Amino acid sequence: MLPAWLRGRPAERREPAGAGVPPMPRGRAAATIAARLTFEGVERRYGDTYALQGISLDIAPGEIVCLLGPSGCGKTTLLRIASGIEKPSAGRILINDWEVAGPSRFVAPEQRNVGLMFQDFALFPHLTILQNVAFGLKALPAGDAAREALTVLARVGLEHYAGAYPHILSGGEQQRVALARAIVPRPSVMLMDEPFSGLDVQLRESMQEETLGLLRETRATCMIVTHHPEEAMRLGDRVAVMRRGRIVQVGMAEELYHSPAELFVARLFSEINEVPCRVAGGALRTPLGTFSVPGLSEGEQAILCLRQRGIRVLPPGQGLPGRILQVKFLGDVGRVEIAAQGFDTPLKARVRESEGWARGAEVSIEIDPTRVLVFPAESMESS
Ligand code: ADP
C-alpha cells in the first residue's frame, strides 16, 4: 500500500488536455546495467505458418535497434518473444549470454529484467499516476517504491500529477507516464512496441527526441518496433528491416539508404522510379545513360531505380527531352511527373517549390548517377 499522501486524490490540471506537455528534464534518470540481447536462429510458427524464420540478431549493450517493416511481418512477435510473453518454436534468446529461451530453458518474463512499453501505453485507469509508475516495483517496500516512482515521474516533468488518474492526461503525458513506468525498475533491456503511433504528428517528433534522451541516460539496451522508416532512422543506432518473418537487412540508416540489399529496402528509405530493363552488353542502357550491373548476367531482367530526388529538371535543351504532365504542390518540395523521351511510363521527380514548373512545360532531365540503384527483377515481387 502506498503512503496516504501519495494515494489517489482529485486532480487539478495545470493545462487543458491535449495542450503541449511541460518541459521535461528534471534531474537524471538512474542508469541501468545494459545487457547484450542475442537472437539465434529464432522461429515462431502458428500452425503451418511461420511468423518468424531464421532470426539472428545481436544487439550490443546500450544499443538502440529499431525493427522496421510492414504490418504482419513479425515485429511484435519478435518483441514478445524477447520479453518472454511468447515462446519461440525454435532457436535461442540470450541476455548477456544467459539463455532465457531455448530448447531446454524458459525464463519467465519477470525474471528477465526487461521493460516493456506498448503502443496504447496501457496505463491502469483505476490507479493513480504514481501507482501506475510504481507498479513494477512491487518487490520494494511501499515507501521506497513510491519515492523511486516519484523521482522518475519528476524526471519526465509530471510529478505534480502523482495523485491524479490517467484520464486527465494528454497523449504526450500518457506516453511519458508509460515511459516512466517502464524505466523505473531499471531494466537492462527495454522493448517498445510502436511507442509513438498513438501521438499526433506535431507531438511525435518532440516525444521521440525526449524519449531518446531518456533512453540514453538509462543506457538500457533497446529494441523499438516501428513501421515508419523515418522514425527508425531517427531513433535507431541500427535498423533491422523485416519482411515476411525474416530480417532482410540490418545496418545504420546511411547503409540502408545508400546500399539497400533489396528493392524492398530501397522502397522503404527512398522515393524511387522503378524502370524494368534487360541487361545488354554487361549494362543497362537507357535514354538517361548507361548503368553498370555488378552481379547480374547478360540478358537478365533488372529493375533500374532512379531516386526521385536524383532527377534534375532543367530548361529544354540541357538533357533528355520531356514534358511535364503533372505538378503536385507539397510545400517546400513538390513533385512533378514527366513524360521523358524513351521511357514508357512517366518519371517522378522532386523539385523545389521555387523552381516554379508548370503543367505542360517542355523541359529536359538529367539523373545524378550516384542516385541510381539496380536490382534483379525477381526482387520485384510484392511484399
Ligand atoms: P507485426 O508486428 O509486424 O505487424 P506480428 O508479429 O503481429 O506482425 O504478426 C506476424 C504474423 O504472425 C502475422 O501474419 C500474424 O497474423 C501472425 N500471428 C501473430 N500472432 C498470432 C497468433 N497468436 N496466432 C496466429 N497467428 C499469429
XYZ file of C-alpha atoms and ligand atoms in Angstrom:
410
model
C 0.000 0.000 0.000
C 1.329 3.443 -0.844
C 1.577 6.080 1.882
C -1.669 8.002 2.308
C -0.204 11.219 0.919
C 0.513 9.514 -2.361
C -2.799 7.750 -2.777
C -5.467 8.952 -5.202
C -6.826 12.435 -4.851
C -8.776 14.670 -7.194
C -6.594 16.112 -9.889
C -6.040 19.755 -10.594
C -4.986 20.094 -14.170
C -2.499 22.829 -14.802
C -3.275 22.956 -18.504
C -6.042 21.740 -20.779
C -5.891 18.156 -22.030
C -4.146 17.927 -25.381
C -2.084 21.064 -24.823
C 1.687 20.938 -25.143
C 3.404 18.983 -22.412
C 5.509 20.897 -19.887
C 9.293 20.997 -20.310
C 10.790 17.666 -19.361
C 14.271 17.307 -17.942
C 14.477 17.453 -14.176
C 17.474 15.657 -12.750
C 18.643 12.494 -14.442
C 17.255 9.003 -14.739
C 19.236 6.344 -12.944
C 21.495 4.370 -15.261
C 20.984 0.666 -15.584
C 23.484 -2.055 -16.400
C 22.896 -2.603 -20.074
C 22.843 -6.127 -21.439
C 23.620 -7.790 -24.750
C 20.482 -9.183 -26.379
C 21.014 -12.038 -28.813
C 18.649 -13.944 -31.077
C 19.995 -17.175 -32.550
C 18.022 -18.841 -35.345
C 14.690 -17.898 -33.774
C 11.493 -19.284 -35.282
C 7.864 -18.869 -34.366
C 5.207 -20.983 -36.027
C 1.457 -20.729 -35.717
C 0.169 -23.994 -37.137
C 1.716 -24.237 -40.590
C 2.572 -20.571 -40.918
C 5.840 -19.022 -39.871
C 5.524 -15.668 -38.117
C 9.335 -15.681 -37.711
C 12.023 -17.629 -39.514
C 15.796 -17.773 -39.070
C 16.040 -14.629 -36.957
C 19.617 -13.994 -35.831
C 20.427 -10.602 -34.374
C 22.929 -9.372 -31.831
C 22.170 -6.105 -30.032
C 25.122 -4.624 -28.136
C 24.765 -3.363 -24.554
C 23.229 0.112 -24.633
C 22.474 -0.069 -28.338
C 19.103 1.026 -29.752
C 17.851 -1.131 -32.624
C 14.620 -0.399 -34.461
C 12.628 -3.224 -36.032
C 11.113 -1.842 -39.193
C 8.708 -3.497 -41.591
C 5.115 -3.562 -42.822
C 2.194 -4.811 -40.795
C 2.257 -8.577 -40.280
C 5.999 -9.054 -40.926
C 6.648 -10.360 -37.393
C 7.961 -7.340 -35.459
C 5.626 -7.647 -32.496
C 6.099 -11.395 -32.333
C 9.865 -10.905 -32.050
C 9.381 -8.332 -29.301
C 7.015 -10.623 -27.411
C 9.462 -13.471 -27.689
C 12.283 -11.279 -26.334
C 10.090 -10.287 -23.390
C 9.048 -13.843 -22.584
C 5.340 -13.249 -23.207
C 5.700 -15.787 -26.010
C 7.954 -18.781 -26.568
C 9.967 -19.381 -29.733
C 9.211 -22.596 -31.673
C 12.947 -22.973 -32.309
C 16.186 -21.097 -31.672
C 17.554 -19.319 -28.625
C 17.325 -15.906 -26.935
C 20.203 -14.810 -24.740
C 20.558 -11.843 -22.420
C 24.219 -11.284 -21.634
C 24.950 -14.808 -22.878
C 22.393 -16.216 -20.437
C 19.861 -18.349 -22.292
C 16.395 -17.063 -21.423
C 14.571 -19.102 -24.055
C 15.750 -22.156 -25.926
C 15.195 -25.852 -26.395
C 15.856 -26.661 -22.759
C 15.119 -23.488 -20.854
C 12.484 -20.817 -20.493
C 12.923 -17.905 -18.104
C 9.687 -16.154 -17.080
C 9.231 -12.540 -18.218
C 9.502 -11.080 -14.706
C 12.880 -12.705 -14.202
C 14.477 -11.286 -17.350
C 14.866 -7.680 -16.180
C 13.181 -6.499 -19.328
C 10.985 -3.376 -19.588
C 8.008 -3.248 -21.911
C 6.151 -0.342 -23.381
C 3.108 -0.748 -25.583
C 1.547 1.260 -28.366
C -1.539 2.238 -26.372
C 0.535 2.965 -23.222
C -1.747 0.591 -21.271
C -1.982 2.753 -18.137
C -4.244 1.360 -15.429
C -7.226 3.740 -15.224
C -8.093 2.827 -11.629
C -4.594 3.534 -10.307
C -3.125 6.979 -9.712
C -0.318 8.098 -11.934
C 2.192 7.455 -9.171
C 0.744 3.989 -8.559
C 0.985 3.304 -12.272
C 4.664 4.232 -12.271
C 5.332 2.273 -9.060
C 3.603 -0.806 -10.485
C 6.793 -2.604 -11.420
C 8.389 -2.039 -8.012
C 6.271 -4.468 -6.019
C 9.373 -6.099 -4.586
C 10.262 -2.885 -2.752
C 8.666 -1.640 0.480
C 5.780 0.698 -0.468
C 7.523 3.852 0.750
C 10.687 3.134 -1.246
C 8.659 2.240 -4.327
C 6.721 5.499 -4.095
C 9.927 7.508 -3.655
C 11.592 5.911 -6.665
C 8.473 6.316 -8.769
C 8.214 9.966 -7.792
C 11.836 10.584 -8.784
C 11.247 9.163 -12.250
C 7.925 10.988 -12.544
C 9.812 14.198 -11.753
C 12.364 13.270 -14.398
C 9.606 13.257 -17.021
C 8.222 16.532 -15.624
C 4.945 15.153 -14.276
C 5.384 14.878 -10.521
C 2.526 17.346 -9.987
C 0.177 14.661 -11.349
C 1.319 11.986 -8.897
C -2.059 11.649 -7.177
C -4.186 12.173 -10.286
C -5.653 9.494 -12.544
C -4.548 8.800 -16.132
C -7.744 10.001 -17.841
C -6.814 13.649 -17.346
C -3.519 13.296 -19.198
C -2.898 14.369 -22.783
C -1.422 11.825 -25.211
C 2.118 13.110 -24.729
C 1.758 12.985 -20.940
C 0.440 9.426 -21.062
C 3.441 8.481 -23.157
C 5.743 9.965 -20.510
C 3.990 8.132 -17.686
C 4.212 4.853 -19.623
C 7.896 5.502 -20.225
C 8.470 6.320 -16.560
C 6.702 3.100 -15.552
C 8.834 1.069 -17.923
C 12.186 2.506 -16.809
C 11.630 2.761 -13.063
C 12.646 -0.871 -12.346
C 15.876 -0.118 -14.273
C 15.515 -2.812 -16.894
C 18.675 -3.787 -18.695
C 16.656 -4.303 -21.881
C 13.785 -2.057 -22.995
C 11.282 -3.319 -25.548
C 8.951 -0.767 -27.102
C 6.089 -1.597 -29.460
C 5.165 1.347 -31.714
C 5.548 3.741 -28.767
C 4.745 6.889 -30.758
C 1.985 5.766 -33.090
C -0.752 6.997 -30.738
C 0.586 10.563 -30.830
C -0.263 13.235 -33.351
C 2.411 14.236 -35.818
C 3.390 17.521 -34.139
C 3.902 15.885 -30.783
C 5.578 12.772 -32.141
C 8.883 14.340 -33.061
C 9.414 16.083 -29.737
C 8.434 12.934 -27.820
C 10.869 10.906 -29.898
C 13.679 13.288 -29.004
C 12.787 13.266 -25.304
C 12.429 9.501 -25.196
C 15.748 9.054 -26.930
C 17.393 11.364 -24.372
C 15.911 9.366 -21.512
C 16.881 6.014 -23.012
C 20.458 7.225 -23.483
C 20.550 8.322 -19.844
C 19.325 4.971 -18.577
C 21.722 3.239 -21.019
C 19.294 0.371 -21.415
C 19.658 -1.821 -24.492
C 16.617 -1.080 -26.551
C 14.514 -2.656 -29.267
C 11.828 -0.425 -30.769
C 9.153 -1.632 -33.191
C 8.003 0.804 -35.833
C 6.631 0.830 -39.348
C 7.854 4.372 -40.068
C 11.241 4.408 -41.820
C 11.942 7.976 -40.720
C 11.241 7.121 -37.087
C 13.514 4.103 -37.332
C 16.323 6.216 -38.763
C 15.865 8.913 -36.141
C 15.819 6.576 -33.139
C 17.935 3.568 -34.021
C 21.692 3.203 -33.826
C 20.864 0.445 -36.292
C 17.710 -0.573 -38.080
C 16.697 -4.190 -38.706
C 14.386 -4.354 -41.726
C 11.902 -7.232 -41.569
C 9.829 -8.830 -44.275
C 7.637 -11.927 -44.073
C 9.088 -13.116 -40.791
C 12.730 -12.620 -41.739
C 15.326 -9.922 -41.217
C 16.356 -8.838 -44.701
C 18.999 -6.282 -43.714
C 20.462 -4.763 -40.562
C 22.530 -1.620 -40.587
C 22.893 2.038 -39.820
C 20.449 4.375 -41.573
C 23.133 5.546 -44.026
C 23.956 1.968 -45.064
C 20.318 1.101 -45.624
C 19.751 4.244 -47.644
C 22.900 4.087 -49.766
C 23.286 0.319 -50.116
C 19.888 -1.354 -49.770
C 20.220 -5.126 -50.088
C 16.882 -5.476 -51.871
C 14.393 -3.437 -53.814
C 12.074 -3.819 -50.815
C 14.576 -1.948 -48.606
C 15.223 0.718 -51.256
C 11.486 1.399 -51.433
C 11.291 1.915 -47.674
C 14.040 4.516 -47.483
C 13.671 6.492 -50.684
C 11.068 7.570 -53.214
C 12.096 5.881 -56.422
C 11.092 5.389 -60.044
C 11.282 1.715 -60.999
C 12.138 1.082 -64.633
C 12.215 -2.537 -65.892
C 15.258 -3.122 -68.155
C 17.230 -6.021 -69.621
C 20.996 -6.417 -69.177
C 22.685 -5.942 -72.574
C 26.411 -5.751 -73.168
C 27.021 -6.009 -69.400
C 24.981 -2.886 -68.575
C 21.548 -1.280 -68.572
C 21.322 1.097 -71.497
C 18.668 3.800 -71.078
C 17.981 7.202 -72.622
C 19.313 8.717 -69.368
C 22.642 6.890 -69.542
C 24.305 3.504 -69.255
C 24.458 1.919 -65.825
C 26.686 -0.946 -64.735
C 25.089 -4.040 -63.232
C 27.510 -5.854 -60.944
C 26.285 -9.366 -60.204
C 23.678 -9.545 -62.980
C 24.063 -11.738 -66.040
C 23.642 -10.961 -69.692
C 20.002 -10.903 -70.780
C 18.721 -10.884 -67.189
C 15.692 -8.780 -66.399
C 16.510 -5.963 -63.932
C 14.887 -3.027 -62.193
C 16.601 0.302 -62.578
C 15.752 2.561 -59.634
C 16.039 6.287 -60.137
C 15.634 8.213 -56.915
C 13.055 10.959 -57.341
C 15.451 13.414 -55.745
C 18.181 12.373 -58.165
C 16.306 13.598 -61.248
C 17.158 17.170 -62.184
C 14.536 19.084 -64.141
C 16.111 21.638 -66.478
C 15.010 24.012 -69.212
C 14.772 22.388 -72.663
C 17.954 21.526 -74.481
C 20.131 20.636 -71.473
C 19.318 16.942 -71.112
C 16.833 14.278 -72.188
C 13.715 15.983 -73.645
C 10.485 15.688 -71.694
C 7.184 17.360 -70.890
C 5.620 17.984 -67.502
C 2.379 16.068 -67.158
C 1.524 16.941 -63.582
C 2.710 19.160 -60.785
C 1.861 18.328 -57.202
C 2.320 21.122 -54.703
C 3.592 19.681 -51.404
C 5.066 22.723 -49.665
C 8.805 23.384 -49.902
C 9.428 20.376 -52.093
C 6.900 19.425 -54.753
C 6.600 16.504 -57.142
C 6.411 16.651 -60.918
C 5.584 13.866 -63.340
C 7.440 13.988 -66.616
C 6.883 12.159 -69.884
C 10.509 11.603 -70.847
C 11.673 10.560 -74.311
C 12.352 6.817 -74.494
C 10.560 5.908 -71.225
C 7.234 4.045 -71.398
C 5.908 5.421 -68.128
C 6.188 8.910 -66.631
C 9.085 9.617 -64.256
C 8.527 11.362 -60.946
C 10.953 13.985 -59.699
C 11.156 16.006 -56.518
C 11.640 19.700 -57.163
C 11.901 22.815 -55.042
C 8.703 24.825 -54.996
C 10.716 27.900 -56.052
C 11.609 26.253 -59.371
C 8.018 27.022 -60.414
C 7.463 24.294 -63.035
C 4.018 24.281 -64.669
C 1.977 21.509 -66.253
C 2.568 21.212 -69.989
C 6.035 22.826 -69.853
C 8.689 21.465 -72.181
C 11.752 20.556 -70.105
C 14.775 18.319 -70.142
C 16.023 15.978 -67.445
C 19.261 14.551 -66.089
C 19.956 11.887 -63.478
C 22.616 12.081 -60.796
C 24.358 8.706 -61.327
C 25.067 8.375 -57.593
C 21.301 8.204 -57.075
C 20.717 5.168 -59.213
C 20.296 1.600 -57.918
C 19.921 -1.669 -59.812
C 18.234 -4.871 -58.587
C 17.392 -8.181 -60.189
C 13.783 -8.235 -61.385
C 12.760 -11.198 -59.239
C 13.100 -8.994 -56.147
C 10.133 -7.024 -57.515
C 7.519 -9.471 -56.248
C 5.194 -7.670 -53.884
C 5.862 -7.573 -50.188
P 3.759 -7.097 -36.999
O 4.018 -6.746 -35.579
O 4.964 -6.926 -37.879
O 2.557 -6.396 -37.563
P 3.045 -9.695 -35.950
O 4.271 -10.106 -35.236
O 1.926 -9.132 -35.128
O 3.433 -8.649 -37.112
O 2.473 -10.921 -36.795
C 3.282 -11.684 -37.660
C 2.445 -12.778 -38.266
O 2.111 -13.753 -37.305
C 1.148 -12.277 -38.859
O 0.912 -12.966 -40.050
C 0.137 -12.639 -37.808
O -1.111 -12.867 -38.391
C 0.722 -13.924 -37.224
N 0.354 -14.092 -35.814
C 0.750 -13.324 -34.786
N 0.235 -13.764 -33.615
C -0.517 -14.878 -33.938
C -1.301 -15.817 -33.175
N -1.409 -15.704 -31.848
N -1.881 -16.808 -33.849
C -1.765 -16.937 -35.176
N -1.049 -16.099 -35.952
C -0.432 -15.079 -35.352
